PDB file of C-alpha atoms in Angstrom:
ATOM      1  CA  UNK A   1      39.956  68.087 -67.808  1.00 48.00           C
ATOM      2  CA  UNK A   2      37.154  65.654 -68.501  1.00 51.00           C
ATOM      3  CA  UNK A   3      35.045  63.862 -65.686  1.00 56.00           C
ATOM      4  CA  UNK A   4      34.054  60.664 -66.205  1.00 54.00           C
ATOM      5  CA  UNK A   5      31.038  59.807 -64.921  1.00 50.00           C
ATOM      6  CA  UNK A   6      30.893  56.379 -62.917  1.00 57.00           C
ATOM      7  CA  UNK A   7      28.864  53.462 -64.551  1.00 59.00           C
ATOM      8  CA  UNK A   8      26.361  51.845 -61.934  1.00 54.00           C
ATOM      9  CA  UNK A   9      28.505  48.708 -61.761  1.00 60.00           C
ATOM     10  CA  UNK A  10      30.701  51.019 -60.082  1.00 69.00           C
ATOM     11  CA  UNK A  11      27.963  53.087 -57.747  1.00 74.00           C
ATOM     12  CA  UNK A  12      26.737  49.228 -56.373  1.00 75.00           C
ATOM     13  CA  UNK A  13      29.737  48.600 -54.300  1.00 78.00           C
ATOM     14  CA  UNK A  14      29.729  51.748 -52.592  1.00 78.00           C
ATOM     15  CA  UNK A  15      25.812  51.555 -51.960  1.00 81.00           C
ATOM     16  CA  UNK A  16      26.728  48.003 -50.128  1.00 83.00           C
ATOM     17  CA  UNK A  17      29.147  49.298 -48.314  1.00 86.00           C
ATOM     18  CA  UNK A  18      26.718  51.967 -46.965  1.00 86.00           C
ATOM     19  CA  UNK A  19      23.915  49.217 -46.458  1.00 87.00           C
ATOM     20  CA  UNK A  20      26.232  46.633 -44.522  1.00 88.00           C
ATOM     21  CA  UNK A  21      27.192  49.715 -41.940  1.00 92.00           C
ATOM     22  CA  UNK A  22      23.531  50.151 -40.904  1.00 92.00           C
ATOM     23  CA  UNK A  23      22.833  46.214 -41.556  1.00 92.00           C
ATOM     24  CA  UNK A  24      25.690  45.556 -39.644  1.00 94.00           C
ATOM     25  CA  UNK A  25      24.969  47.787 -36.485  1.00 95.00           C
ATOM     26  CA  UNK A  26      21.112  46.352 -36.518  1.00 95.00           C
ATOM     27  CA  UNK A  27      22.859  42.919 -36.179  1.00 95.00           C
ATOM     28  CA  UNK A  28      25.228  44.033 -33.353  1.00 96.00           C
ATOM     29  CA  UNK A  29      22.002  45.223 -32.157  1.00 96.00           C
ATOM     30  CA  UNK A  30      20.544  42.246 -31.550  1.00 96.00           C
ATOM     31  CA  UNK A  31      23.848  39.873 -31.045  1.00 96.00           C
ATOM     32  CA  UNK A  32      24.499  41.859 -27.850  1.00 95.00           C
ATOM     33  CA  UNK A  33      21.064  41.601 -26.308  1.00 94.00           C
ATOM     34  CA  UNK A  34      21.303  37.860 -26.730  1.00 95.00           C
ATOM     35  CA  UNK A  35      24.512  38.104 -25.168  1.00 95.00           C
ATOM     36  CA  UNK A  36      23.335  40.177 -22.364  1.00 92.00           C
ATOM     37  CA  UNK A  37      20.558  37.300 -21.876  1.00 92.00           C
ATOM     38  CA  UNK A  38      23.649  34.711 -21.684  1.00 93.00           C
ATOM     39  CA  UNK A  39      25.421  37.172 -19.587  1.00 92.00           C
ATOM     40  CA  UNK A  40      22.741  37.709 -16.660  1.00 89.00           C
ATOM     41  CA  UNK A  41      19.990  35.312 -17.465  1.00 84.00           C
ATOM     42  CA  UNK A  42      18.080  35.868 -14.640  1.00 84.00           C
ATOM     43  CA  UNK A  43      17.770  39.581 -14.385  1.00 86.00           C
ATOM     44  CA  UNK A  44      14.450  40.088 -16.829  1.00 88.00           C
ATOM     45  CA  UNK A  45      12.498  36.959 -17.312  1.00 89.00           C
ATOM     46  CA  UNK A  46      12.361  35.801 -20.965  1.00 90.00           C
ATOM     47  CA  UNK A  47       9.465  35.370 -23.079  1.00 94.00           C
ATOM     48  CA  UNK A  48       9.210  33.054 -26.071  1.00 95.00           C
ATOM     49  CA  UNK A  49       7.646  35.240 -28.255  1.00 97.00           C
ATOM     50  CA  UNK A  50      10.161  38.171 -27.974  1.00 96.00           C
ATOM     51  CA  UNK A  51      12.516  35.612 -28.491  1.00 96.00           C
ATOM     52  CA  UNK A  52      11.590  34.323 -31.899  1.00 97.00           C
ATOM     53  CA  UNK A  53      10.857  37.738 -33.118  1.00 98.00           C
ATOM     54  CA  UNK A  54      14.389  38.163 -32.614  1.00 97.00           C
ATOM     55  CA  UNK A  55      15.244  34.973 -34.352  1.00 97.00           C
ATOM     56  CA  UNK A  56      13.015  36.282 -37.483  1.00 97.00           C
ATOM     57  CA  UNK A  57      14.280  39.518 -37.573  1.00 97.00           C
ATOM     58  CA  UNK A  58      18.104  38.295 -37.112  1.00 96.00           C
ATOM     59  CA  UNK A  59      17.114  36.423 -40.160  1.00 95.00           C
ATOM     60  CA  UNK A  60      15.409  39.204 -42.207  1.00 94.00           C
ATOM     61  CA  UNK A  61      18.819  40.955 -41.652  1.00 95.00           C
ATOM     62  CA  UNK A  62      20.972  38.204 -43.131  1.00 92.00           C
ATOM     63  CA  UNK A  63      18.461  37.690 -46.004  1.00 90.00           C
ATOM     64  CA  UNK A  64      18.163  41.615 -46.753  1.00 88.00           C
ATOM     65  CA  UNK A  65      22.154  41.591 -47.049  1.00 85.00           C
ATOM     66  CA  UNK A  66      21.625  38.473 -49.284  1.00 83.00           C
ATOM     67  CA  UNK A  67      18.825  39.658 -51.458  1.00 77.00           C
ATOM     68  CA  UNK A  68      20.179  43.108 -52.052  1.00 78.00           C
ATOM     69  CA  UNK A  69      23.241  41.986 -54.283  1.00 76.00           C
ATOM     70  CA  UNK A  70      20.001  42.255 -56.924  1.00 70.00           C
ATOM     71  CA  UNK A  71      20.830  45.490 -56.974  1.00 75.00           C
ATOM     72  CA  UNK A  72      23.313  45.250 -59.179  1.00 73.00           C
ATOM     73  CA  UNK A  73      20.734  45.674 -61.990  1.00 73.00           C
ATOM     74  CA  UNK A  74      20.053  48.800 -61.047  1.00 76.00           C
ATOM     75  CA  UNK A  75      21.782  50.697 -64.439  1.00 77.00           C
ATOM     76  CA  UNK A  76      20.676  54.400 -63.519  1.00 81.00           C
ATOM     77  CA  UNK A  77      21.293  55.860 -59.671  1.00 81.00           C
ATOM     78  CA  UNK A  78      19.678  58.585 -58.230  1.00 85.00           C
ATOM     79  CA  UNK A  79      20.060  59.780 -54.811  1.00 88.00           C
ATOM     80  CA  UNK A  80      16.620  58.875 -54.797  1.00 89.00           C
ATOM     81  CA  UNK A  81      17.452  55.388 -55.457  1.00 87.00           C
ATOM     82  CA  UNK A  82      19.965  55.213 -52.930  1.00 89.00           C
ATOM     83  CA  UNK A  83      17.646  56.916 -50.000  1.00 91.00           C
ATOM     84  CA  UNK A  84      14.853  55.151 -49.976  1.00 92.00           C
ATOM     85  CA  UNK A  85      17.623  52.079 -50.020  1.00 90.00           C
ATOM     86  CA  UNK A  86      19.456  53.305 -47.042  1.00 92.00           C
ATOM     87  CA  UNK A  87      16.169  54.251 -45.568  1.00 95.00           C
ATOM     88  CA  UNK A  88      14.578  50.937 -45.782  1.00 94.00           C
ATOM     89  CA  UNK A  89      17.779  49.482 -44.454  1.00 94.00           C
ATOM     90  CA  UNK A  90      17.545  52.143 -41.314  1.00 96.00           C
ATOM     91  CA  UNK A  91      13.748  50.802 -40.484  1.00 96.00           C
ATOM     92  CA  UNK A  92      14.968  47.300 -40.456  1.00 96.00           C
ATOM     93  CA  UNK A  93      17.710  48.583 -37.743  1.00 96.00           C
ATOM     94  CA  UNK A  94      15.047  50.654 -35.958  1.00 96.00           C
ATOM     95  CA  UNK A  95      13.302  46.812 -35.634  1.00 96.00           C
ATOM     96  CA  UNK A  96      16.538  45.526 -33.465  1.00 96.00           C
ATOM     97  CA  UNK A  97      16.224  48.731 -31.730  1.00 95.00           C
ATOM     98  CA  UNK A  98      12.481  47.713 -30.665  1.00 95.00           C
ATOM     99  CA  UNK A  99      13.894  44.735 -29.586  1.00 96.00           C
ATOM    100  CA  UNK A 100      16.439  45.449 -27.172  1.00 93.00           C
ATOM    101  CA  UNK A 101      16.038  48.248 -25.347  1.00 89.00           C
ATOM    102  CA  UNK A 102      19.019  50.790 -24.279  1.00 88.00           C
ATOM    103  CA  UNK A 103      17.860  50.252 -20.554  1.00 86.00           C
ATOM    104  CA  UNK A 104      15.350  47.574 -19.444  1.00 86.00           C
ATOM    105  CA  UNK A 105      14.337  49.611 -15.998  1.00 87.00           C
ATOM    106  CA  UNK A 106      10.911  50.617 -17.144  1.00 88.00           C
ATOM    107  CA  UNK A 107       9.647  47.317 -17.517  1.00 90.00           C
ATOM    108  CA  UNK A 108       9.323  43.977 -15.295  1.00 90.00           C
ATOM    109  CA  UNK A 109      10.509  41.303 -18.340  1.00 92.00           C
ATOM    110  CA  UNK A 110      10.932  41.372 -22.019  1.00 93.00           C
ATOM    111  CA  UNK A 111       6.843  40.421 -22.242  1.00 94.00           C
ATOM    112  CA  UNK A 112       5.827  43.685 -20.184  1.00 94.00           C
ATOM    113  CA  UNK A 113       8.520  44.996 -22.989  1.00 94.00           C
ATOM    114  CA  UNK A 114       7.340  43.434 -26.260  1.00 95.00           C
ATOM    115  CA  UNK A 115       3.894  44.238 -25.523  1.00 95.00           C
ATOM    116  CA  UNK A 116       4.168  48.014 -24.202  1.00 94.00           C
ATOM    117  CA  UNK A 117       6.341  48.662 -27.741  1.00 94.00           C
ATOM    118  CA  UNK A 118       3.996  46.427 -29.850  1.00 96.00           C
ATOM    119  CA  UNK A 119       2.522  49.884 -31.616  1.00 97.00           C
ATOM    120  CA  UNK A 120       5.999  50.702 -32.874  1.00 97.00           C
ATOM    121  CA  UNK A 121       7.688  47.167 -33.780  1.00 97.00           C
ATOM    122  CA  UNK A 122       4.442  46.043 -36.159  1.00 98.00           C
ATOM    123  CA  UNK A 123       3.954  49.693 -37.428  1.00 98.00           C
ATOM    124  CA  UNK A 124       8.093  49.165 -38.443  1.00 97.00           C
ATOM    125  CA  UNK A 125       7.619  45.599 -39.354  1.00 98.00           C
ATOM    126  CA  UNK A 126       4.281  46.743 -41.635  1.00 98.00           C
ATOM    127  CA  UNK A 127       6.349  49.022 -43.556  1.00 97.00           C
ATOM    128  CA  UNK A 128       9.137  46.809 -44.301  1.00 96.00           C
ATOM    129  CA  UNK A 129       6.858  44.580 -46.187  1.00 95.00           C
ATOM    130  CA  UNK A 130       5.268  47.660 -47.708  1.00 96.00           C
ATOM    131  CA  UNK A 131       9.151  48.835 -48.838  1.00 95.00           C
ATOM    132  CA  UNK A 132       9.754  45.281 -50.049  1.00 91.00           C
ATOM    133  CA  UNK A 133       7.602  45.783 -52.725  1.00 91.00           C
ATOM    134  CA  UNK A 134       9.348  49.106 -53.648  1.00 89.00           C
ATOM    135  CA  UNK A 135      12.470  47.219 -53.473  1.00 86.00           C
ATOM    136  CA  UNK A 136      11.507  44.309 -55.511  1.00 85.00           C
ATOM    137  CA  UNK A 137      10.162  46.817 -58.312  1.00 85.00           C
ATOM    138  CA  UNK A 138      13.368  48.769 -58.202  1.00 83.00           C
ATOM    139  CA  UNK A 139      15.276  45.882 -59.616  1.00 80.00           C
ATOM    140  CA  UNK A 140      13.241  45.284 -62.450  1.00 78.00           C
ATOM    141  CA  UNK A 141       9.415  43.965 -63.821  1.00 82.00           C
ATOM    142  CA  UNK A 142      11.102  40.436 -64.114  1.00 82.00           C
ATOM    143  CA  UNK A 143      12.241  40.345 -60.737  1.00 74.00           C
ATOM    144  CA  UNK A 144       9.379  41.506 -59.347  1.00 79.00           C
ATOM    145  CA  UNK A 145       7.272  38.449 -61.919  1.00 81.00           C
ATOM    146  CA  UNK A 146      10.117  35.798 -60.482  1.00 80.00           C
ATOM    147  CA  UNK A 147       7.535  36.136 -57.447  1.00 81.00           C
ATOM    148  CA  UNK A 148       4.141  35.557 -59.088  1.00 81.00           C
ATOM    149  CA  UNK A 149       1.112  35.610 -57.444  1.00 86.00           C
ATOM    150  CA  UNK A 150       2.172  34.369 -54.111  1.00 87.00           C
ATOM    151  CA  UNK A 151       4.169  37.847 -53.349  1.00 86.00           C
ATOM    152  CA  UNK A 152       1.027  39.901 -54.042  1.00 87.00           C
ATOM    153  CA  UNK A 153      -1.141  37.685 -51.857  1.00 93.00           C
ATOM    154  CA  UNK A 154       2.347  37.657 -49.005  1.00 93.00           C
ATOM    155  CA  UNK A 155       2.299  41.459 -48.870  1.00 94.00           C
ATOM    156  CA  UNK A 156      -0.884  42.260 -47.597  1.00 96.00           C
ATOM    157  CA  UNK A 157      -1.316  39.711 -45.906  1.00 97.00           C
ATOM    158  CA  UNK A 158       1.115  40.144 -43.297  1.00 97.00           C
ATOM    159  CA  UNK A 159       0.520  44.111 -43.461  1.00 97.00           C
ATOM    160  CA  UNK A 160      -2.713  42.817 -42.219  1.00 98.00           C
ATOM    161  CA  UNK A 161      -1.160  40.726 -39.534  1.00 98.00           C
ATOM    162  CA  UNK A 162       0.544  43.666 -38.527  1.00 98.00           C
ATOM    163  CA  UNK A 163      -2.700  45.664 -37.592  1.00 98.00           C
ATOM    164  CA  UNK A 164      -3.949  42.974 -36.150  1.00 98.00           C
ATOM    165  CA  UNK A 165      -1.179  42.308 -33.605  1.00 98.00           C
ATOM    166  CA  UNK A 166      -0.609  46.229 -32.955  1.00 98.00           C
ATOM    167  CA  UNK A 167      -4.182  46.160 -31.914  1.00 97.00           C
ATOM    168  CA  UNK A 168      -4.854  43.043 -29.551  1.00 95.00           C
ATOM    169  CA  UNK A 169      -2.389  41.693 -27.412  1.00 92.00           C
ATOM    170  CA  UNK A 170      -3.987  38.226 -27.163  1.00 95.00           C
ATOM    171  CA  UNK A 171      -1.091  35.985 -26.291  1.00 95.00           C
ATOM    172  CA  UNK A 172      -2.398  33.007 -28.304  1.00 97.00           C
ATOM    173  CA  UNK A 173      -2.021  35.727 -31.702  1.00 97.00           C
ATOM    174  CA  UNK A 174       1.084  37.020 -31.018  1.00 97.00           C
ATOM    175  CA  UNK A 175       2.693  32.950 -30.288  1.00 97.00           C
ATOM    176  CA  UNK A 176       0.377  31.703 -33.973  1.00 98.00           C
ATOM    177  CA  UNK A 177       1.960  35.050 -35.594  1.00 98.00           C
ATOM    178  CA  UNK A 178       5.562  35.228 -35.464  1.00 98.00           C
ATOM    179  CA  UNK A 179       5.531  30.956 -35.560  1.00 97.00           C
ATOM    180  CA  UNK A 180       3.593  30.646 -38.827  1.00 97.00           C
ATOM    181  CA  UNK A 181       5.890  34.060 -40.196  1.00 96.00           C
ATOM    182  CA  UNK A 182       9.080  32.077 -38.930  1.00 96.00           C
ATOM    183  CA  UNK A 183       8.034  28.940 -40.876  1.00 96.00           C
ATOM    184  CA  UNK A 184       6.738  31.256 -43.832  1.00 94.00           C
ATOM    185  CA  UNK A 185      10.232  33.056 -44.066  1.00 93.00           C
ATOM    186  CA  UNK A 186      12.297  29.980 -44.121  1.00 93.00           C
ATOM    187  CA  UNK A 187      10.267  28.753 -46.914  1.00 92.00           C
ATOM    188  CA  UNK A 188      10.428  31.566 -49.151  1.00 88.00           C
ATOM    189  CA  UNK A 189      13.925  32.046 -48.850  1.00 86.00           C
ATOM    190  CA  UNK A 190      14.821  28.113 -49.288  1.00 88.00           C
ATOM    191  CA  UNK A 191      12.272  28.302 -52.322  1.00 83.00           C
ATOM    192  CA  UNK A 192      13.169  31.977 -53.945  1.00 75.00           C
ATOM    193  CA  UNK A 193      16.601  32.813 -52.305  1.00 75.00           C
ATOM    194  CA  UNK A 194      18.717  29.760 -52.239  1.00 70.00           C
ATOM    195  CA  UNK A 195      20.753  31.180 -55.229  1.00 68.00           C
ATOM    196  CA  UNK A 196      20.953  35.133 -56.063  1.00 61.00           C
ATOM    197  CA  UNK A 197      20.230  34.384 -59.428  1.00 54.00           C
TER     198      UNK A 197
END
């Protein structure tokens, strides 16, 4: 009895069924520490800063669900292919995880928090700019040129920023940081993203 083999137009759903689990769970992720803020508001003091990294990554979630469909020019698979996918998608759930803690007992407020874990959550956030590029390359050269020059100057730029705020933990920084890479993602994806193709 003959096999067929399956085209990739067939491999791509399954793929984004794989990437929305882990998506999905970084999202729950962060949706129930906001709601455990709503829920006892008072029991760790809040801090801006934490809060809008949330907001950016929340959004880096919803945009890596959005951007992936490009995927779907993939035409040859590998299980290479689809690990480094899955294991991109895993860092950018490892980034909720840095955000909300299982327990918050170690630590006086979600600034004591942020800034004791700040090694770990720019070190992830670093690399998912560094498997962007990966990413972006993996669906093609003209996908990767739809960018121009302003995606090689992005990329190691922030990477930069990254190193930067894993080493000082000057609050003035950190507040400049995650509001000019707020304002920055919004703008690229109203500019590149608005439409998948």
């Amino acid at each position: 009895m003959d096999q067929q083999l399956p085209y990739a137009h067939d491999i791509f759903p399954h793929v984004r069924i794989v990437l929305g689990m882990v998506i999905g769970l970084g999202v729950t992720r962060l949706l129930s520490g906001l709601a455990r803020i709503v829920q006892h508001p008072g029991q760790y003091r809040l801090y801006p800063v934490h809060l809008a990294w949330v907001a950016s990554v929340l959004l880096m979630l919803v945009h890596f669900w959005w951007w992936e469909f490009g995927l779907f020019q993939i035409e040859s698979w590998t299980f290479g292919k689809y690990l480094f996918i899955i294991f991109y998608a895993v860092t950018l759930f490892l980034l909720c995880a840095l955000l909300f803690p299982d327990s918050m007992l170690d630590y006086t407020s979600y600034e004591d928090f942020f800034y004791s874990r700040r090694a770990w959550f720019f070190g992830l956030l670093a690399a998912t700019y560094l498997l962007d590029v990966v990413d972006t390359l993996l669906k093609g050269p003209e996908h990767f040129a739809r960018f121009g020059v302003e995606y090689l100057f992005r990329t190691p730029v922030f990477v930069a920023l990254c190193v930067i705020a894993i080493l000082i933990s000057d609050r003035r920084f950190h507040i400049a940081f995650v509001a000019g890479a707020l304002v920055y993602q919004i703008s690229f994806i109203l500019r590149l993203f608005d439409t998948i193709v």
